């Protein structure tokens, strides 16, 4: 009887194995999030796949996947500069950010939309994990206190690493004067991290004084470059009204985005190599915001995942 039982058990296991579908996932598929703006700076919706042309390393690519992104979940990491250099702006920055969170996560939001709060000074702290709870976000923002030091690149690196495994669209919004003084990560490391994570970075640059004297123009330019390289925007903030308008424009952009994905063809080989990307739209006077390149994945066979129906 034991032999018969074992035989039937083996046959049953084989049958289950045959019923279990196996999927091959090609990790070489490259995803690109794009925002298209008209001549007036408004996000342009209603475009079709045929309206887009995608080039990698100057070589036209076939768009294998095309989606409008409104229905895909959104993960937003909101980074607050808690250094002493922007301490007097921190209160209204917190209030403006909470208004943005209420609007973003309110009516019309995807059920899986989430926001996380980070603060940075001489160190970086994820004050609240990704959540849709406005009460938790409000409590997290209220706990942020000014301290010495400014670790802009460490904050971008940690937020990028935290966003990397999340599904859907991934966004960093950083509010800072741009003057990094205490990071261990470099500008290049921060940029590479957010690019590898497919994160779009929006920089809101706090400008307590309007003249160039005394401002960290190098830090400001670094943030402008990071935002442009990832398909985001940068804003200059002189007061609460500027900050509210920046958040409103960011939200408008996030509600009208496109996903274009392709399998690189004819692009020079080399694991870890950076390749330039360009997206063109056959509309007059439009501006396309998207990341300016991608890194080739490591060499190796396609990753295989198994999933049971049971």
XYZ file of C-alpha atoms in Angstrom:
310
model
C 0.000 0.000 0.000
C 2.839 2.368 0.819
C 4.286 1.906 -2.676
C 0.922 2.601 -4.309
C 0.412 5.721 -2.188
C 3.837 7.012 -3.078
C 3.201 6.283 -6.754
C -0.099 8.196 -6.710
C 1.559 11.054 -4.807
C 4.283 11.264 -7.438
C 1.753 11.250 -10.289
C -0.313 13.962 -8.562
C 2.752 16.122 -8.054
C 3.701 15.748 -11.713
C 0.182 16.721 -12.774
C 0.255 19.827 -10.599
C 3.666 20.744 -11.978
C 2.300 20.479 -15.512
C -0.632 22.742 -14.611
C 1.596 25.382 -13.017
C 2.350 28.006 -15.654
C 5.910 29.238 -15.962
C 6.569 32.752 -17.157
C 9.818 34.070 -18.599
C 10.375 37.706 -17.701
C 12.821 39.524 -19.955
C 14.602 41.951 -17.659
C 15.941 43.827 -20.696
C 12.608 45.578 -21.243
C 13.224 49.298 -20.678
C 10.393 51.425 -19.250
C 10.204 55.166 -19.883
C 7.669 57.502 -18.243
C 6.889 60.573 -20.344
C 4.953 63.788 -19.740
C 4.005 65.825 -22.809
C 3.279 69.540 -22.402
C 1.664 71.856 -24.917
C 2.909 75.320 -25.851
C 1.164 76.761 -22.795
C 2.883 74.359 -20.406
C -0.231 72.234 -19.801
C 0.049 68.416 -19.794
C -1.267 66.950 -23.044
C -3.465 63.873 -22.801
C -5.184 61.735 -25.413
C -2.065 60.838 -27.386
C -1.707 57.424 -29.010
C 1.268 55.142 -29.569
C 1.517 56.370 -33.167
C 2.193 59.903 -31.941
C 5.481 58.860 -30.328
C 8.925 58.057 -31.690
C 11.560 56.613 -29.351
C 15.323 56.542 -29.973
C 18.016 54.815 -27.908
C 21.611 55.808 -28.645
C 20.201 57.602 -31.678
C 18.645 54.393 -33.046
C 14.835 54.223 -33.556
C 13.208 51.568 -31.353
C 9.918 49.722 -31.592
C 7.562 50.672 -28.753
C 6.549 47.283 -27.350
C 4.320 48.601 -24.552
C 2.271 51.792 -24.528
C -0.006 52.830 -21.669
C -1.594 55.944 -20.282
C -0.383 56.099 -16.717
C -3.400 57.541 -14.907
C -4.509 54.033 -13.899
C -1.139 52.885 -12.584
C -0.299 53.260 -8.858
C 1.864 56.171 -7.772
C 4.529 56.164 -5.056
C 5.752 59.598 -3.974
C 8.716 60.192 -1.661
C 8.542 63.719 -0.235
C 11.952 64.903 0.991
C 12.176 67.855 3.405
C 15.390 69.781 3.953
C 15.493 70.071 7.760
C 18.779 71.984 7.902
C 19.146 75.237 9.798
C 19.647 77.152 6.533
C 15.950 76.741 5.638
C 14.524 76.550 9.165
C 12.352 79.657 8.861
C 10.607 78.248 5.747
C 9.972 74.797 7.250
C 6.569 75.532 8.805
C 4.821 76.733 5.652
C 6.601 74.044 3.616
C 5.010 71.441 5.890
C 1.564 73.030 5.565
C 1.825 73.279 1.779
C 3.000 69.657 1.518
C 0.012 68.446 3.532
C -2.367 70.326 1.234
C -0.643 68.566 -1.676
C -0.980 65.170 0.044
C -4.695 65.687 0.702
C -5.266 66.603 -2.936
C -3.073 63.852 -4.384
C -4.484 61.048 -2.228
C -8.060 62.306 -2.236
C -10.881 61.837 -4.733
C -9.724 60.348 -8.030
C -6.560 58.788 -6.637
C -5.607 55.212 -7.471
C -6.408 52.871 -4.525
C -2.730 51.897 -4.355
C -1.304 55.464 -4.401
C 1.080 55.996 -1.488
C 3.323 58.713 -0.050
C 6.364 58.547 2.216
C 8.001 61.357 4.214
C 11.786 61.811 4.524
C 13.719 64.525 6.333
C 17.403 65.252 5.935
C 19.992 67.335 7.733
C 23.352 65.812 8.661
C 21.576 62.455 8.393
C 18.534 61.118 6.511
C 15.422 59.768 8.211
C 12.421 58.084 6.621
C 9.941 59.659 9.016
C 6.944 57.760 7.624
C 6.814 54.707 5.378
C 4.629 54.614 2.284
C 1.027 55.137 3.335
C -2.290 56.547 2.147
C -3.198 57.707 5.664
C -3.343 61.503 5.849
C -3.290 61.323 9.665
C -0.003 59.421 9.602
C 1.498 61.797 7.050
C 0.427 64.827 9.090
C 1.920 63.344 12.258
C 5.155 62.559 10.422
C 5.521 66.066 9.007
C 4.904 67.606 12.435
C 7.819 65.608 13.882
C 10.405 67.181 11.575
C 12.698 69.598 13.433
C 15.568 71.765 12.084
C 19.074 70.443 12.683
C 22.565 71.155 11.388
C 23.993 69.836 8.108
C 22.448 69.179 4.690
C 22.690 65.721 3.063
C 20.933 66.256 -0.265
C 22.645 63.435 -2.181
C 22.276 60.954 0.679
C 18.553 61.756 0.789
C 18.118 61.211 -2.951
C 20.088 57.960 -2.774
C 18.103 56.534 0.149
C 14.765 57.568 -1.344
C 15.752 56.091 -4.716
C 16.749 52.787 -3.123
C 13.480 52.723 -1.149
C 11.386 53.395 -4.255
C 13.255 50.963 -6.511
C 11.292 47.762 -5.724
C 7.877 49.438 -5.789
C 5.436 48.847 -8.640
C 4.000 51.549 -10.885
C 5.177 55.147 -11.133
C 7.865 56.368 -8.741
C 8.442 60.016 -7.882
C 10.724 62.020 -5.593
C 9.818 65.593 -4.626
C 12.685 67.301 -2.816
C 12.305 70.671 -1.077
C 15.727 72.181 -0.338
C 18.045 75.132 -0.901
C 20.393 72.705 -2.681
C 23.437 73.327 -0.514
C 24.816 69.858 0.244
C 27.342 69.892 3.085
C 27.324 66.457 4.765
C 26.504 63.703 2.232
C 28.668 60.624 1.900
C 27.083 59.893 -1.504
C 28.259 61.943 -4.456
C 26.176 63.767 -7.054
C 27.005 61.030 -9.606
C 25.947 58.268 -7.193
C 22.650 59.997 -6.406
C 21.878 60.521 -10.100
C 22.716 56.920 -10.988
C 20.566 55.588 -8.132
C 17.423 57.457 -9.163
C 17.964 56.621 -12.842
C 18.379 52.903 -12.105
C 15.206 53.001 -9.984
C 13.184 54.642 -12.821
C 12.371 57.551 -10.515
C 11.197 60.966 -11.712
C 12.651 63.775 -9.565
C 10.967 67.133 -8.993
C 13.141 69.718 -7.234
C 11.666 72.675 -5.362
C 14.602 74.982 -4.683
C 14.160 77.263 -1.685
C 15.514 80.740 -2.406
C 15.329 82.885 0.753
C 17.203 85.668 -1.057
C 16.742 86.769 -4.656
C 20.317 87.815 -5.368
C 22.995 85.331 -6.387
C 25.302 86.422 -3.588
C 25.226 83.910 -0.755
C 23.276 81.287 -2.707
C 24.609 77.822 -3.484
C 24.313 78.039 -7.251
C 26.309 74.823 -7.730
C 23.830 72.888 -5.604
C 20.877 74.447 -7.403
C 22.305 73.545 -10.814
C 22.957 69.977 -9.673
C 19.295 69.563 -8.697
C 18.150 71.110 -11.969
C 20.268 68.587 -13.875
C 19.002 65.624 -11.837
C 15.401 66.668 -12.399
C 15.900 67.168 -16.135
C 17.769 63.877 -16.485
C 14.921 61.895 -14.903
C 12.006 63.566 -16.696
C 11.030 65.896 -13.860
C 10.978 69.655 -13.372
C 12.562 72.159 -11.026
C 10.906 75.119 -9.371
C 12.217 78.169 -7.563
C 10.414 78.923 -4.309
C 10.477 82.408 -2.774
C 7.436 81.948 -0.549
C 4.365 79.883 0.298
C 2.447 80.917 -2.815
C 5.278 79.701 -5.076
C 5.357 76.396 -3.208
C 1.617 75.800 -3.565
C 1.799 76.489 -7.296
C 4.758 74.112 -7.685
C 2.832 71.315 -5.976
C -0.224 72.008 -8.159
C 1.821 71.764 -11.353
C 3.472 68.547 -10.185
C 0.078 67.022 -9.475
C -1.257 68.037 -12.904
C 1.731 66.358 -14.546
C 1.357 63.168 -12.514
C -2.248 62.762 -13.634
C -1.382 62.842 -17.365
C 1.608 60.606 -18.117
C 2.525 57.882 -20.603
C 4.500 54.666 -20.310
C 6.628 53.629 -23.289
C 8.585 50.385 -23.031
C 10.959 48.820 -25.529
C 13.455 46.005 -26.041
C 16.729 47.652 -27.136
C 17.651 46.766 -30.711
C 20.948 47.741 -32.326
C 22.168 49.536 -29.197
C 25.882 48.965 -28.416
C 26.271 46.123 -25.921
C 27.882 46.348 -22.521
C 26.422 45.570 -19.078
C 26.056 48.724 -16.982
C 26.629 50.985 -19.985
C 24.631 54.233 -20.129
C 22.628 54.871 -23.307
C 20.977 58.146 -24.293
C 17.211 58.208 -24.787
C 15.075 60.602 -26.803
C 11.298 60.699 -27.190
C 9.732 62.675 -30.023
C 6.037 63.561 -30.460
C 4.499 64.543 -33.798
C 2.787 67.634 -32.434
C 3.867 71.224 -33.011
C 5.177 73.213 -30.049
C 5.114 70.396 -27.499
C 7.730 69.660 -24.848
C 8.473 66.091 -23.766
C 9.700 65.353 -20.243
C 11.336 61.937 -19.832
C 14.547 60.474 -18.533
C 17.502 61.086 -20.822
C 18.992 57.604 -20.693
C 19.122 54.127 -19.182
C 21.727 51.595 -18.055
C 22.117 48.214 -19.742
C 21.230 45.392 -17.329
C 23.792 42.759 -16.303
C 24.304 39.958 -18.788
C 22.633 36.625 -18.186
C 19.544 34.566 -19.047
C 16.064 35.951 -18.595
C 14.787 35.607 -15.033
C 12.126 32.915 -14.727
C 9.277 33.126 -12.245
C 6.736 30.426 -11.436
C 3.209 31.008 -10.239
C 0.667 28.450 -9.162
C -3.040 28.729 -9.856
C -3.736 27.319 -6.388
